[in-house]
Coordinates of C-alpha atoms in Angstrom, one line a residue:
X375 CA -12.9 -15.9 -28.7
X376 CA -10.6 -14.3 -26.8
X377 CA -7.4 -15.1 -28.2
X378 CA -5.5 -12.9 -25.2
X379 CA -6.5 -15.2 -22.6
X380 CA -5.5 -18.7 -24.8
X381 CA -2.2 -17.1 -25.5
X382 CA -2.3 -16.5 -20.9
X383 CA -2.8 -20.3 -20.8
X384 CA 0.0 -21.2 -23.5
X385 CA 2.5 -18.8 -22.3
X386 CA 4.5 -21.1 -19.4
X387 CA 4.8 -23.6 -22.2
X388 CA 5.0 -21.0 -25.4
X389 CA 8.5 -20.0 -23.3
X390 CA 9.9 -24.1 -23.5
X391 CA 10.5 -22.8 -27.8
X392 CA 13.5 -20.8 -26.3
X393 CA 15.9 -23.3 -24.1
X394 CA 14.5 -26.4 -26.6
X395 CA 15.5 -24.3 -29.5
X396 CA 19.5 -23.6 -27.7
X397 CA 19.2 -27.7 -26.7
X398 CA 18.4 -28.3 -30.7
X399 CA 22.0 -26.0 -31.0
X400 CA 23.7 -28.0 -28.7
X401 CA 22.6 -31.6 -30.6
X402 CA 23.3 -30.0 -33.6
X403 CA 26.8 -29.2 -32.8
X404 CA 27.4 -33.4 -32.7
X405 CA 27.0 -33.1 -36.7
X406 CA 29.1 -29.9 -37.0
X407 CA 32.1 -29.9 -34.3
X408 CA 34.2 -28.8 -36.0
X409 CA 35.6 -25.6 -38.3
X410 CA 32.9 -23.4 -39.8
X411 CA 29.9 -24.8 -39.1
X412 CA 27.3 -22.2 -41.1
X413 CA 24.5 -24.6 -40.5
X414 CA 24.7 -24.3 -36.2
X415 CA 25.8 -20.8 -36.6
X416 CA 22.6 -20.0 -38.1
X417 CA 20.4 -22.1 -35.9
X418 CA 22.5 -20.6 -32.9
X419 CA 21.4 -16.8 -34.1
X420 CA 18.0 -18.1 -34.5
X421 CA 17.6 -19.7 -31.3
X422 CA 19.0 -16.5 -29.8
X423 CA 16.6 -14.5 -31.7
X424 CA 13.5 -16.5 -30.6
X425 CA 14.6 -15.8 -27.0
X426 CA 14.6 -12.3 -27.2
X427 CA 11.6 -12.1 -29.1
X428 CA 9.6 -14.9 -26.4
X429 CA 10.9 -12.5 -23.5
X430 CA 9.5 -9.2 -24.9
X431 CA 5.8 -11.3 -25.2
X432 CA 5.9 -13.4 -22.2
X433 CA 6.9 -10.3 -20.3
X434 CA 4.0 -8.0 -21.5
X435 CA 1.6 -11.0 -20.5
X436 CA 3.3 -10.9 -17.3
X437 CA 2.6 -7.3 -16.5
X438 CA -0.9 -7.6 -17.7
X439 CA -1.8 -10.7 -15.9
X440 CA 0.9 -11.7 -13.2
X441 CA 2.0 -14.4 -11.8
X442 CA 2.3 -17.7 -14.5
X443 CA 2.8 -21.1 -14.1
X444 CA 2.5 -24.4 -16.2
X445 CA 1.1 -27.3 -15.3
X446 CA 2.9 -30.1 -13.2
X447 CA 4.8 -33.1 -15.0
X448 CA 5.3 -34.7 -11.7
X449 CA 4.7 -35.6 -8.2
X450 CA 4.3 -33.8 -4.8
X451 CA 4.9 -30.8 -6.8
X452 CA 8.5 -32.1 -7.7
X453 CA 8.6 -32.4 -11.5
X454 CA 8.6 -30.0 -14.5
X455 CA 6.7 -26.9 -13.9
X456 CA 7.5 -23.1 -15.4
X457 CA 7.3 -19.7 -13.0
X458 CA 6.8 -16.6 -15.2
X459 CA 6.4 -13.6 -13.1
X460 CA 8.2 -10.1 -12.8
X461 CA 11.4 -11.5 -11.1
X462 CA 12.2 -14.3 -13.6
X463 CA 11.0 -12.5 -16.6
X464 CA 13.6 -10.2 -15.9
X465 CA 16.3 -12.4 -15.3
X466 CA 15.3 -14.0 -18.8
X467 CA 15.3 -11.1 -20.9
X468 CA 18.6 -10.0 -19.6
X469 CA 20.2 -13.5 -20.3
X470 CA 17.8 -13.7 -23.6
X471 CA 20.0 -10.5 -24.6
X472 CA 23.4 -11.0 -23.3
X473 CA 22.9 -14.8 -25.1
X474 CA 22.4 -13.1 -28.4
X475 CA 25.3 -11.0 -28.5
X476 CA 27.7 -13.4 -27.1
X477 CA 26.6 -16.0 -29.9
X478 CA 26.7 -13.7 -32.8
X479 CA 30.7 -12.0 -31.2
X480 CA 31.6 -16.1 -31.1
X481 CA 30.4 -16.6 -34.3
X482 CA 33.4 -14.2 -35.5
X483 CA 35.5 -14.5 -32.3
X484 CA 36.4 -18.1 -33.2
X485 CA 36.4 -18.1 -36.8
X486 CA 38.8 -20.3 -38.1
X487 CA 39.3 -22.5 -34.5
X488 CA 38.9 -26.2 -35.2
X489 CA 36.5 -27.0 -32.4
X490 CA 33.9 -23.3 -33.3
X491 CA 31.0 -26.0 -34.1
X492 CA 32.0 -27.7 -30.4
X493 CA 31.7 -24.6 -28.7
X494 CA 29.1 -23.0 -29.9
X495 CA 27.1 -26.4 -28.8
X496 CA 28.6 -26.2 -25.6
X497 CA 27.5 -22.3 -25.4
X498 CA 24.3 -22.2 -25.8
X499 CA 23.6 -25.7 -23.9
X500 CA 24.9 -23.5 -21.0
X501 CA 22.5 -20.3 -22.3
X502 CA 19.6 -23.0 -22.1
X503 CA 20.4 -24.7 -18.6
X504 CA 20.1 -20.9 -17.0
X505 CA 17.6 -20.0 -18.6
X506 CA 15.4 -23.4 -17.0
X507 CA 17.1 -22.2 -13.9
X508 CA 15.3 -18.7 -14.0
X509 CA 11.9 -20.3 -14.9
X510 CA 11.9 -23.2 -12.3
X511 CA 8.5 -23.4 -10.6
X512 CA 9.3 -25.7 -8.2
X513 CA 12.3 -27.3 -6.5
X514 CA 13.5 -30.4 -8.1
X515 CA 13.4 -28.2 -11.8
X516 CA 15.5 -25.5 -9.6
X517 CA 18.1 -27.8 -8.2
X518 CA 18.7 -29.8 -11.7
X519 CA 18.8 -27.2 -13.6
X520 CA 21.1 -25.2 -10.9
X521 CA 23.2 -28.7 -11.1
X522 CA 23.2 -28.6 -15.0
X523 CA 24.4 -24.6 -14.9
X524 CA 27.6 -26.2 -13.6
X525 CA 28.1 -29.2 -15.5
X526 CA 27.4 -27.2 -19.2
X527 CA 30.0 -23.9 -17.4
X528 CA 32.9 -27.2 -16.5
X529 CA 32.4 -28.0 -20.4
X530 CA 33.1 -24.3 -21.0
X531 CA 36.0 -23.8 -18.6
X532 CA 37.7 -26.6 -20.3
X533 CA 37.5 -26.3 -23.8
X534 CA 41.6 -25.6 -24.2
X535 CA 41.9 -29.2 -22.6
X536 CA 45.6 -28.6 -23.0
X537 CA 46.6 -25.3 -21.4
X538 CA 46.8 -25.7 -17.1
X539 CA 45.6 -22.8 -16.4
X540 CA 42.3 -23.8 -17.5
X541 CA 42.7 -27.9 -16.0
X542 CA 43.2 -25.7 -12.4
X543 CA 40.6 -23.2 -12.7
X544 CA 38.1 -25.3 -13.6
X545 CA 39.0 -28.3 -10.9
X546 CA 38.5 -25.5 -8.5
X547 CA 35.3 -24.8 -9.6
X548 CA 33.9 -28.5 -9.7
X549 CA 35.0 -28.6 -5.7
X550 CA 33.5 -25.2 -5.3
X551 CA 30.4 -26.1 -7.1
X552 CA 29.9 -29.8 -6.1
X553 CA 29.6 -28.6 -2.5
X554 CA 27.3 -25.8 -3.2
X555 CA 24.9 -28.7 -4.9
X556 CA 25.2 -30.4 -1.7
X557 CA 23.6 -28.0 0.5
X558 CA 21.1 -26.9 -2.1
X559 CA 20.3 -30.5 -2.3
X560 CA 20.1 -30.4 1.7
X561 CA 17.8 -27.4 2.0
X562 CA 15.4 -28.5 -0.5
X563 CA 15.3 -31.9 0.6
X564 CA 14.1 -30.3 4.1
X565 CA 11.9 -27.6 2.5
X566 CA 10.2 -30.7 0.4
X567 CA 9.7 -32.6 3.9
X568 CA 8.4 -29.4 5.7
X569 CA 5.6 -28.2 3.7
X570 CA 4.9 -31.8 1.4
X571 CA 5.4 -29.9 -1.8
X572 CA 7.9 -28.6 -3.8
X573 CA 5.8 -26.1 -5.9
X574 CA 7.6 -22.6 -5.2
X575 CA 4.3 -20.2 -4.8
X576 CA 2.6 -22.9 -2.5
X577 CA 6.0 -22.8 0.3
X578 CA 6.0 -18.7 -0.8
X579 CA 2.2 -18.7 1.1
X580 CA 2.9 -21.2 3.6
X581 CA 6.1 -18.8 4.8
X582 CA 4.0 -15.9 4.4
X583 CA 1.0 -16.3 6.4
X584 CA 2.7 -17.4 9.4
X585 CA 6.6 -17.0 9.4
X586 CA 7.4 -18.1 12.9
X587 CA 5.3 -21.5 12.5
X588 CA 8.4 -23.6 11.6
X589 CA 12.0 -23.2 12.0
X590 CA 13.8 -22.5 9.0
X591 CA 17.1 -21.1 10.2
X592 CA 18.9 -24.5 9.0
X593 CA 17.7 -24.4 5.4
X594 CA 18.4 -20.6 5.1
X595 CA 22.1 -20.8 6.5
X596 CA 22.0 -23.8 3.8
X597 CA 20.4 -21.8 0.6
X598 CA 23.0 -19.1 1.8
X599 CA 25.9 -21.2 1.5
X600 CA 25.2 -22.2 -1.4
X601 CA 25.1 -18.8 -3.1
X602 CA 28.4 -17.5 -1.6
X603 CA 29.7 -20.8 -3.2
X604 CA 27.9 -20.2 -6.7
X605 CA 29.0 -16.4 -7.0
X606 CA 32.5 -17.0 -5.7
X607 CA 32.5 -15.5 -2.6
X608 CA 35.8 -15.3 -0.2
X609 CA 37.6 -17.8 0.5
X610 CA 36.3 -20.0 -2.8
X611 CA 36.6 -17.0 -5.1
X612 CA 40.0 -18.0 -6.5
X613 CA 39.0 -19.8 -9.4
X614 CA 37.2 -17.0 -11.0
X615 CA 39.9 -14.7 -11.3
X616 CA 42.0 -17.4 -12.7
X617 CA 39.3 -18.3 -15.7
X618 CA 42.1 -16.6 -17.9
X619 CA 42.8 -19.5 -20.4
X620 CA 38.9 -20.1 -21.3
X621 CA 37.3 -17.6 -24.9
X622 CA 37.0 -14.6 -23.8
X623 CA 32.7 -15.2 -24.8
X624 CA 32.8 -17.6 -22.0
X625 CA 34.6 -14.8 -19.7
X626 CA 30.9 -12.6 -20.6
X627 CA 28.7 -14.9 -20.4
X628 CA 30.2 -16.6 -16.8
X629 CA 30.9 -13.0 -15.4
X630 CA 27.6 -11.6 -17.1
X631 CA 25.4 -14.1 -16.3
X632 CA 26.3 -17.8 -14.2
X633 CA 27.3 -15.6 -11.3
X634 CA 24.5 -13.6 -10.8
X635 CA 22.7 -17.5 -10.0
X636 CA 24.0 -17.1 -6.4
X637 CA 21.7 -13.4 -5.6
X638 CA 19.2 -15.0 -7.7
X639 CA 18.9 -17.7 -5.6
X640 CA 18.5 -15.7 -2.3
X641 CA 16.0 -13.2 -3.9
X642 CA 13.9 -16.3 -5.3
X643 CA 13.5 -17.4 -1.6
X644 CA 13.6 -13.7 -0.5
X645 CA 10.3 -15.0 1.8
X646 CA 12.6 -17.5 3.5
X647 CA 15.5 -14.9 3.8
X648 CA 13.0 -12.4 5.8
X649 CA 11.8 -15.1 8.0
X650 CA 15.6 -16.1 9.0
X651 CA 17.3 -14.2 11.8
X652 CA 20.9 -15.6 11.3
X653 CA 21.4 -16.0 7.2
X654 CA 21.0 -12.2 6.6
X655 CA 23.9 -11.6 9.3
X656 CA 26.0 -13.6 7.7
X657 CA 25.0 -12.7 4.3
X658 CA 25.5 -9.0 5.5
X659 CA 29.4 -10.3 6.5
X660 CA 30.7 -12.6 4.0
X661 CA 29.1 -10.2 1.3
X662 CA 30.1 -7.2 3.0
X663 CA 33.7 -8.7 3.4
X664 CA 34.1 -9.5 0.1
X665 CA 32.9 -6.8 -1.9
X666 CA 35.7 -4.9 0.4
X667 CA 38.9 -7.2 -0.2
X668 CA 38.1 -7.4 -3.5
X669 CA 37.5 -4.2 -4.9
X670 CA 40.7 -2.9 -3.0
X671 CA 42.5 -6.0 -5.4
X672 CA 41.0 -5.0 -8.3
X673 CA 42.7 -1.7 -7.6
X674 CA 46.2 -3.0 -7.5
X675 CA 45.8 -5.6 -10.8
X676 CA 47.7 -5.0 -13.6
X677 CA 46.2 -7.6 -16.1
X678 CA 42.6 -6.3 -17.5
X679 CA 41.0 -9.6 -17.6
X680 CA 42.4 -10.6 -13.6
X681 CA 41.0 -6.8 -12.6
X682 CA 37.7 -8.1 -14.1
X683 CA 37.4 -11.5 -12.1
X684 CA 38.4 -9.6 -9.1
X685 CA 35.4 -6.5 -10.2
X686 CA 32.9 -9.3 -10.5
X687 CA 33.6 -11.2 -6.9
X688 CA 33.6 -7.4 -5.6
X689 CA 30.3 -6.6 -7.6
X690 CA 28.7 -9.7 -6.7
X691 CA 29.6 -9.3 -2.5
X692 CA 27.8 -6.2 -2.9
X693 CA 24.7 -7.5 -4.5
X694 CA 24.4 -10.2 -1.7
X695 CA 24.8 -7.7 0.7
X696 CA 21.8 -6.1 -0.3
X697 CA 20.0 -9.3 0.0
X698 CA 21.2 -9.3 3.4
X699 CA 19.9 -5.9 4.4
X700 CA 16.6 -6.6 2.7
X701 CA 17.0 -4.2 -0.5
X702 CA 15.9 -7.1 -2.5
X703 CA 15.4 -4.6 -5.3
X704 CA 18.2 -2.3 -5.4
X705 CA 20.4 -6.0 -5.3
X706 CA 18.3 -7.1 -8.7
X707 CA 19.0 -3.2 -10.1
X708 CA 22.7 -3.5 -9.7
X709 CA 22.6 -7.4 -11.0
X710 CA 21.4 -6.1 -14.4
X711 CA 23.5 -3.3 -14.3
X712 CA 26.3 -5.6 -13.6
X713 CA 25.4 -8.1 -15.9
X714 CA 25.5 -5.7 -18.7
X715 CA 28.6 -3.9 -17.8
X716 CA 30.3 -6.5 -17.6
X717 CA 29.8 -8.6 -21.0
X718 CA 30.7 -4.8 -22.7
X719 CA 34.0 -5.1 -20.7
X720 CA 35.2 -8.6 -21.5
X721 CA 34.0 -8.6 -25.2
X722 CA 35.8 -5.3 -25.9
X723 CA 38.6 -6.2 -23.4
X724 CA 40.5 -6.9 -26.5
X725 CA 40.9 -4.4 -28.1
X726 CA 40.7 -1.6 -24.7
X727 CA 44.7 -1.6 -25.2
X728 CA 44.9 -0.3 -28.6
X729 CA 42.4 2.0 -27.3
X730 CA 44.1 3.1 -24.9
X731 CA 47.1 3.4 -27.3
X732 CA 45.3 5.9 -29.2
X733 CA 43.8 7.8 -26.8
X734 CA 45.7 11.0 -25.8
X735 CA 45.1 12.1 -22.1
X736 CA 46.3 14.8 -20.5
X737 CA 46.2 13.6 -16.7
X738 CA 45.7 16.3 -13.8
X739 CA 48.4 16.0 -11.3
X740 CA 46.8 15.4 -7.5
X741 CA 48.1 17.4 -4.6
X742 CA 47.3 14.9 -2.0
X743 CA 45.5 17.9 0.6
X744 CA 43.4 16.1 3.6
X745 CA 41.2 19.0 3.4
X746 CA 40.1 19.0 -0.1
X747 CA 39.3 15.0 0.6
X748 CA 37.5 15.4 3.6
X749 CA 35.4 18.3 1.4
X750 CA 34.8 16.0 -1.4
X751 CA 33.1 13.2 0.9
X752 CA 31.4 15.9 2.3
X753 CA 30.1 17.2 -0.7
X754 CA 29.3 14.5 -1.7
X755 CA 27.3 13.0 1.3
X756 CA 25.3 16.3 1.2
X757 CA 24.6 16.0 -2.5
X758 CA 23.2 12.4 -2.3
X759 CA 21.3 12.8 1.2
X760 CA 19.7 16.4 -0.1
X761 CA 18.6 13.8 -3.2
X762 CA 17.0 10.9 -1.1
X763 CA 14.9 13.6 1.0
X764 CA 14.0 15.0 -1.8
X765 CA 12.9 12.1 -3.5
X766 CA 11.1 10.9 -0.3
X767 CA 13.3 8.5 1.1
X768 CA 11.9 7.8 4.6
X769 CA 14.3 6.9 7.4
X770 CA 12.6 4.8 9.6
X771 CA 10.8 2.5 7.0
X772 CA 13.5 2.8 4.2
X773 CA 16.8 2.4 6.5
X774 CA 18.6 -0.5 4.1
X775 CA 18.3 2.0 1.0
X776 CA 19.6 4.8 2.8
X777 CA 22.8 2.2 3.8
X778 CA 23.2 1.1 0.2
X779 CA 23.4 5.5 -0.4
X780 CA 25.9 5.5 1.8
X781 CA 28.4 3.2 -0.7
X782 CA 26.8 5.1 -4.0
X783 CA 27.8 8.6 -1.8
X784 CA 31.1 7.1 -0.9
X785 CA 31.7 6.2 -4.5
X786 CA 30.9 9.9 -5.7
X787 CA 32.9 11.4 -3.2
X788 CA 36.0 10.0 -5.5
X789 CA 34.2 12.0 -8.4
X790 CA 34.4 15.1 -6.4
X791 CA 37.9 14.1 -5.3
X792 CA 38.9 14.2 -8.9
X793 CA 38.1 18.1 -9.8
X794 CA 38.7 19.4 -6.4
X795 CA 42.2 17.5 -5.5
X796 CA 43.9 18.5 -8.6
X797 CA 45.8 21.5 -9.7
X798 CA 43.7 22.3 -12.4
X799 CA 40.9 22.5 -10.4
X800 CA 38.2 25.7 -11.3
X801 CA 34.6 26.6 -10.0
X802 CA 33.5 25.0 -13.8
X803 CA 35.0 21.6 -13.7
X804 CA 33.3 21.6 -10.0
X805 CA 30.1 22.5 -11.2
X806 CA 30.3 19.9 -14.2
X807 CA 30.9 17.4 -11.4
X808 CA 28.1 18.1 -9.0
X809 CA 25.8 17.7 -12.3
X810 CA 27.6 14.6 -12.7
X811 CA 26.7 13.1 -9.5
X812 CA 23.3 14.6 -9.1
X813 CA 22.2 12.6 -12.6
X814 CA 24.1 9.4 -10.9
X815 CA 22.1 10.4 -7.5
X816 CA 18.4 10.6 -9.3
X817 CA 19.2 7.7 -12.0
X818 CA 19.4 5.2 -9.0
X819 CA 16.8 6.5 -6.9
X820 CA 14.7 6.3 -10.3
X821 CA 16.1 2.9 -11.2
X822 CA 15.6 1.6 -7.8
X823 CA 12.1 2.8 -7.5
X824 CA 11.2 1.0 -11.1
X825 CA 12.7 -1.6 -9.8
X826 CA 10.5 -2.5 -6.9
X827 CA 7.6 -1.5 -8.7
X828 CA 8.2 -4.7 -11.2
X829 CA 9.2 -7.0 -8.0
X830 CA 6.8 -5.8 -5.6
X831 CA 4.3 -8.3 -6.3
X832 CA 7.2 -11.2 -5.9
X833 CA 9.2 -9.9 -2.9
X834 CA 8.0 -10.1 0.7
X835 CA 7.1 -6.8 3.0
X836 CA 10.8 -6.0 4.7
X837 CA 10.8 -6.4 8.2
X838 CA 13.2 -3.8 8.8
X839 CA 16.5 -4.4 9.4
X840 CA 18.0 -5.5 13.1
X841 CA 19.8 -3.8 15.7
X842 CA 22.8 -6.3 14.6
X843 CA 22.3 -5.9 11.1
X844 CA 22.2 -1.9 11.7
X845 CA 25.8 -2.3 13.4
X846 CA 27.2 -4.9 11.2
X847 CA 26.5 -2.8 7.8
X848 CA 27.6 0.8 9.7
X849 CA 31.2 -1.1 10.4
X850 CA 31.2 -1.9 6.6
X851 CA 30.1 1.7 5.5
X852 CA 32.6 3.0 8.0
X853 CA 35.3 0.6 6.4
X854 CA 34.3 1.4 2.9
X855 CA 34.4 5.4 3.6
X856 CA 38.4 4.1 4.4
X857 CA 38.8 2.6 1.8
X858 CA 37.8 5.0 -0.4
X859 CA 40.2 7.9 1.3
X860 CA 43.3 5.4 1.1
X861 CA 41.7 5.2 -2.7
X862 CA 41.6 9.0 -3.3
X863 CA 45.0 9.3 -1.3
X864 CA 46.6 7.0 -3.4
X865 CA 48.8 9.6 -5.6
X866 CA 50.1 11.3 -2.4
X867 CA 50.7 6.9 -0.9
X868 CA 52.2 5.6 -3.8
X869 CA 55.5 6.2 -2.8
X870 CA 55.5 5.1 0.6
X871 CA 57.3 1.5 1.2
X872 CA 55.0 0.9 3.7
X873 CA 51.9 0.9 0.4
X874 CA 53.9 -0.5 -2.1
X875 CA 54.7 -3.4 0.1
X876 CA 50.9 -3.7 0.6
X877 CA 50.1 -3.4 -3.2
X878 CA 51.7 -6.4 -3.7
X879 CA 50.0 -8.3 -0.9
X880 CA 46.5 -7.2 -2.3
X881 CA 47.6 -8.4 -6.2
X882 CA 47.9 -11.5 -4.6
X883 CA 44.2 -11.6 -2.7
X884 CA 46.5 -11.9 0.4
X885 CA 47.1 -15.8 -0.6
X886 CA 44.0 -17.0 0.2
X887 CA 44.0 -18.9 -2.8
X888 CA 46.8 -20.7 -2.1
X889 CA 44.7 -23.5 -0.3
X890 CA 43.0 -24.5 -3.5
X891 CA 46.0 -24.5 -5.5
X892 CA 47.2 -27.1 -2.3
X893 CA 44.4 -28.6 -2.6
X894 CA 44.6 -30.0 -6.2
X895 CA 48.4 -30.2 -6.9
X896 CA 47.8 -27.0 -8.8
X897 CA 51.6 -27.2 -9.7
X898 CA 52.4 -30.6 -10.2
X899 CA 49.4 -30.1 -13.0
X900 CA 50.7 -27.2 -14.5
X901 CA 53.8 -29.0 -14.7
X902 CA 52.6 -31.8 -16.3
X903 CA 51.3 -30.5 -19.0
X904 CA 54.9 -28.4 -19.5

C-alpha cells in the first residue's frame, strides 16, 4: 500500500485541521472572555502549532506532486473546495508562522486585560478566515472568506470600544472594505457567468489557451480595485496609519499579514492580469504613486508606530507595482519579506525607544557635496547592473526585473551616500560598503530566482511589458532616483524654510485624509466620547 499517495488524496482536507482548530479557539473564547484564560491560551498555542506543522507537510507534498485540490461541496464549481499549490502553500506557511508568534507575544502582551480570553478568540478567528482565503479553490470560498478577512479584522480594530481613535479608524475601514467586496462580488459574479464555473484551475485554462477569446478588461479593472482598496492604497490609505489605538499584536498581524490580501489577489489571477491591457497601467500608477508619496511621509513621521502604517502602504504600492509590470515573483519575494519585517517591527516597537536610549552612536556629520551624491548613485548603478549581467539577466526577455533593479540600485545608492558623503569617510568604510551592497545585489537576484522556481508552475508566461508600461515605470524610476537625492540631501535641506515648510505638508499625507475624516464626522465622534 502506498501510504504516500493516500496521504496525496487526504492532504486538501488533512489542511481543514488548521483553520477548524483556530475556529475551535475562537468558540472557545465564548466560555473564557475574560481575564486569564489558561484553557484558550493553550488551545490557541496548539492550534498555532498544528499550522505550522500541516504547512511544513502539505508543502513537501506540494513540491513532490503539484497542484492539489479537494473535492467540490457545491454547485457549478461554487462551493467549498481547497487549492494547495506552490503560491498558496507559501502564503500559508508565512501566515502559519507569523500566527504563532503573535499568539504566544498576546498571550504575555495582554496579561492581566480583562477581555485577553475575547481577544485572543477574536485573533485567531481572523488567523483562520486568511488562511481559507489562501486555500480557496474556487470563487465563492475566495469572495467569503475575503468578506470574513474584514468582518473578523472590524472585530480587531475595535476591541477598545471606548477610545475614538479606534471608532474612526475602523469606520474608515468598513467604507473602504465594503466597497472593495462590491467589486469583488462584481468580477466574480461576471467571471462565474463567462466561463459557467467557478473552479479557479478550470477559468486558469480557459484564459490560458486562448487569452483574446473574451473580454475581460471589466473584471480585471474590477479585481484591481479591489486590491488597491484591500491594501490601502492612495486616496483610502488613511485608516491604516491611524490603527494606533488597536494591541499592538493586531498592528503585526494587520500590517504582516491582512494587507498583503490585495497582491495576493492580483497574483492569484495573475492569468487574468496578463490577458488585460488597461489593469496593469493602472496598477503600474496607483502602485507606483503610492509607494512614492508614502515613503517620502514615512520619512518625515515622528511617531514609530504612524512611520510604520505609512512603511506598509509604501511597501505594499511597491508590491502591486510589480504585479503591474509582470514580476509576479519578485512582488511575492518582497511580500514575505515584508510580512516578516514588519511583525519584528511592531512587536518590538515597544521597547525600540529604550533601545534606542541605550544605544550610544556616534553620528558622521554629512557635507552635503553634489558630487559625492551623483558618485554614489553611480556606484551604485554600476555595482547592481555589473551583478544582473553577471547573474544573466537578459534585457529584452527580463525588462520588468531589470526596472524593479533600478529601485533596489536607487535604494543602495543611499548606502553608498552614507560612507562617501561624510567627513569620516576612508577607502575602508567604502570598501565595507560595496561588500554591503554586493551581498544585498546577489541575495535578491538569488531570492528572486528561488522565487519563480516555486511559482513557475502557477504564474503565466509574461508577455513582456508595453510601450506604455515601459514609459509609465521609467517616469516612476526617474521620480524615485529624485526622491532618493532630496533623501540623501536632506542634512545639507534641512534648514531651508522652503523644506521645512514641506516636511510638515508630507507628516500630514498632504490631507488627503481629510475626506474620510469628512466623511464620518470623524470629530464630532471623537468628541463624543470626550
Amino acid at each position: 500500500m502506498n501510504y504516500l499517495a493516500i496521504l496525496k488524496e487526504m492532504t486538501p482536507l488533512i489542511i481543514m485541521a488548521s483553520p477548524l482548530t483556530l475556529l475551535l479557539t475562537s468558540f472557545v473564547s465564548w466560555f473564557q472572555p475574560g481575564l486569564r484564560p489558561s484553557i484558550l491560551k493553550r488551545i490557541a498555542a496548539i492550534s498555532a502549532l498544528i499550522s505550522i506543522l500541516l504547512a511544513a507537510i502539505c508543502s513537501f507534498l506540494v513540491t513532490r506532486y503539484g497542484l492539489l485540490e479537494s473535492p467540490l461541496l457545491g454547485i457549478g464549481g461554487i462551493g467549498f473546495s481547497l487549492r494547495l499549490d506552490s503560491l498558496s502553500m507559501l502564503i500559508f506557511s508565512m501566515i502559519s508562522i507569523i500566527g504563532f508568534v503573535v499568539i504566544k507575544f498576546s498571550n504575555n502582551y495582554l496579561d492581566g486585560d480583562a477581555n485577553q480570553g475575547r481577544f485572543i478568540g477574536r485573533l485567531a478567528a481572523t488567523l483562520a478566515s486568511v488562511q481559507l482565503l489562501v486555500l480557496s479553490g474556487n470563487l465563492g470560498l475566495l469572495l467569503v472568506s475575503w468578506i470574513f478577512t474584514s468582518i473578523s479584522l472590524h472585530r480587531l480594530l475595535v476591541f477598545y470600544s471606548d477610545r475614538p481613535g479606534a471608532i474612526v479608524a475602523a469606520r474608515k475601514k468598513f467604507i473602504v472594505a465594503r466597497m472593495a467586496d462590491t467589486c469583488l462580488l462584481i468580477a466574480f459574479g461576471i467571471l462565474f457567468f463567462q466561463f459557467d464555473t467557478g473552479n479557479l484551475e478550470t477559468i486558469f485554462r480557459q484564459i490560458s489557451s486562448d487569452p483574446n477569446s473574451v473580454n475581460l478588461e471589466v473584471v480585471a479593472i474590477l479585481i484591481t480595485f479591489a486590491a488597491f482598496l484591500k491594501s490601502a492604497q492612495f486616496p483610502a490609505h488613511g485608516w491604516l496609519i491611524e490603527v494606533m489605538e488597536t494591541p499592538t499584536p493586531v498592528s503585526a498581524l494587520l500590517h504582516a499579514g491582512l494587507l498583503n490580501a490585495g497582491p495576493f489577489l492580483l497574483i492569484r489571477m495573475a492569468h487574468l492580469m496578463e490577458a488585460s491591457t488597461y489593469a496593469p497601467v493602472s496598477i503600474i500608477i496607483v502602485g507606483g504613486f503610492t509607494a512614492l508619496l508614502t515613503s517620502t511621509a514615512f520619512l518625515t513621521q515622528t511617531s514609530i508606530k504612524t512611520s510604520l502604517g505609512y512603511s506598509s502602504v509604501a511597501h505594499m504600492g511597491f508590491s502591486l507595482l510589480m504585479c503591474g509590470l509582470g514580476a509576479y515573483s519578485v512582488a511575492m519575494l518582497h511580500l514575505v519579506a515584508h510580512s516578516f519585517y514588519k511583525a519584528h517591527a511592531f512587536l518590538s516597537s515597544g521597547s525600540i525607544i529604550d533601545v534606542i536610549r541605550a544605544s550610544k552612536i556616534k553620528s558622521t556629520k554629512r557635507t552635503g557635496s553634489i558630487i559625492k551624491i551623483l558618485t554614489s548613485i553611480v556606484l551604485a548603478i554600476f555595482l547592481f547592473t555589473t551583478i544582473a549581467f553577471a547573474w544573466g539577466v537578459d534585457l529584452t526577455k527580463d525588462i520588468s526585473l531589470l526596472f524593479v533593479g533600478g529601485v533596489i540600485a536607487m535604494g543602495l545608492a543611499t548606502l553608498f551616500a552614507a560612507a562617501l558623503d561624510t567627513t569620516e569617510s576612508n577607502v575602508l568604510v567604502l570598501f565595507r560598503t560595496a561588500i554591503l551592497a554586493a551581498i544585498v545585489s546577489v541575495s535578491f537576484f538569488t531570492l528572486e530566482s528561488g522565487a519563480s522556481y516555486l511559482l513557475e508552475s502557477q504564474l503565466p508566461e509574461s508577455g513582456g511589458m508595453s510601450t506604455l508600461e515601459i514609459i509609465l515605470f521609467s517616469v516612476i524610476l526617474i521620480a524615485f532616483g529624485a526622491t532618493v537625492i532630496i533623501q540623501i540631501a536632506v542634512p545639507a535641506l534641512s534648514t531651508k524654510p522652503f523644506y521645512r515648510k514641506l516636511a510638515i505638508h508630507l507628516r500630514n499625507g498632504f490631507y488627503a485624509n481629510a475626506f474620510f475624516d469628512r466623511m464620518i464626522n470623524a470629530l464630532s465622534v471623537q468628541g463624543e466620547k470626550k
